[in-house]
XYZ file of C-alpha atoms in Angstrom:
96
model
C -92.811 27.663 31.058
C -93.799 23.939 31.370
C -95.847 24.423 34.699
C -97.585 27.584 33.032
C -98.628 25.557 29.624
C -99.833 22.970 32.280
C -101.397 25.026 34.827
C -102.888 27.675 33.104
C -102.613 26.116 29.594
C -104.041 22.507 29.429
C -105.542 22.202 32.583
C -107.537 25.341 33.034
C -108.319 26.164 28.909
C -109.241 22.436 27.990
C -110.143 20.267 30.707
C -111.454 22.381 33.427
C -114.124 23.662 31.069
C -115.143 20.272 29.377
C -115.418 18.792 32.839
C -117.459 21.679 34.399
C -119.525 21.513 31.058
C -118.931 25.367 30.484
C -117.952 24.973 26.659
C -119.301 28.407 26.395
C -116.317 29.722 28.352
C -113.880 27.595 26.363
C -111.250 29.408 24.994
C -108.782 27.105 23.274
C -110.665 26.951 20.227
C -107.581 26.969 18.243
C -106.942 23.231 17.881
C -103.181 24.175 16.958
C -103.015 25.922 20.537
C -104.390 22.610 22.221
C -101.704 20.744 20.247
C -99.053 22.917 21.904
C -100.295 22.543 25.639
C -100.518 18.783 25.659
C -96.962 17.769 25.957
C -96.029 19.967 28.657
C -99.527 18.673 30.579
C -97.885 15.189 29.889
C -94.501 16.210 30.841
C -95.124 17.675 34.318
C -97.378 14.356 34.486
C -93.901 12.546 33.852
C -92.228 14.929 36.750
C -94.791 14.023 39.307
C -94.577 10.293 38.189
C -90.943 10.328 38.896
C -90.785 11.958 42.317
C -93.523 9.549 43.495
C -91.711 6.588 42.099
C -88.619 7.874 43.947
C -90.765 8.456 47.352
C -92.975 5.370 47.022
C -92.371 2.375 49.493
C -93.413 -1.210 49.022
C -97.301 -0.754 50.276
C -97.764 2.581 49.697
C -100.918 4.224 48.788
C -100.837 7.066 45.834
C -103.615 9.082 45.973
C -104.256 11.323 43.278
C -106.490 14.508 42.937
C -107.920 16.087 40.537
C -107.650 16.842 36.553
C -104.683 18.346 36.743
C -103.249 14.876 36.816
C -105.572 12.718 35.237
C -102.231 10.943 33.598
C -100.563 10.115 36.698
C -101.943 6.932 37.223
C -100.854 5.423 33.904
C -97.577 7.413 34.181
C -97.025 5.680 37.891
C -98.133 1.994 36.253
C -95.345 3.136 33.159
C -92.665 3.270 36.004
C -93.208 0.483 37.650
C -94.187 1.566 41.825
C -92.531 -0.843 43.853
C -94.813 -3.830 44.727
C -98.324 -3.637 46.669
C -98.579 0.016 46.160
C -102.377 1.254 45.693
C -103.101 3.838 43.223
C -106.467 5.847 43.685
C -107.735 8.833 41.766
C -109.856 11.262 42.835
C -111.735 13.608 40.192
C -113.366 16.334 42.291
C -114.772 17.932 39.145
C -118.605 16.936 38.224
C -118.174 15.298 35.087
C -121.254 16.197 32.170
């Protein structure tokens, strides 16, 4: 249920159509509804933060892609990647 509200919720209703500037297409008009997908999109954010931190060596580059996880690299500097590790984000969307 999580992944869905983040995949298919926050993801794909709110930010994939602000950052392709299709507000036309937007369909999450309800504010109430965008309320509701934000903390799972923050929690599965969390999930991936922890798996890297658990994977991530001393040096390590973190690359990260995309706007489905445009909170990982604050999440990653919240938990405290183990030192010299190189956090990069990639946003392959056009933004407006």
């Amino acid at each position: 249920e999580a992944y869905a509200a983040y995949m298919t919720g926050y993801s794909s209703t709110v930010l994939w159509p602000i950052l392709h500037n299709q507000l036309n297409t937007y369909t999450g008009a309800d504010c109430g509804r965008v309320t509701n997908l934000f903390p799972p999109y923050t929690r599965v954010n969390d999930a991936f933060a922890a798996v890297v931190k658990s994977n991530c060596r001393a040096g390590d580059m973190v690359w990260v892609h995309s706007h489905h996880l445009m909170l990982l690299p604050e999440k990653l500097r919240a938990v405290r990647l183990p030192s010299n590790c190189v956090i990069s984000f990639f946003l392959h969307a056009p933004f407006p």
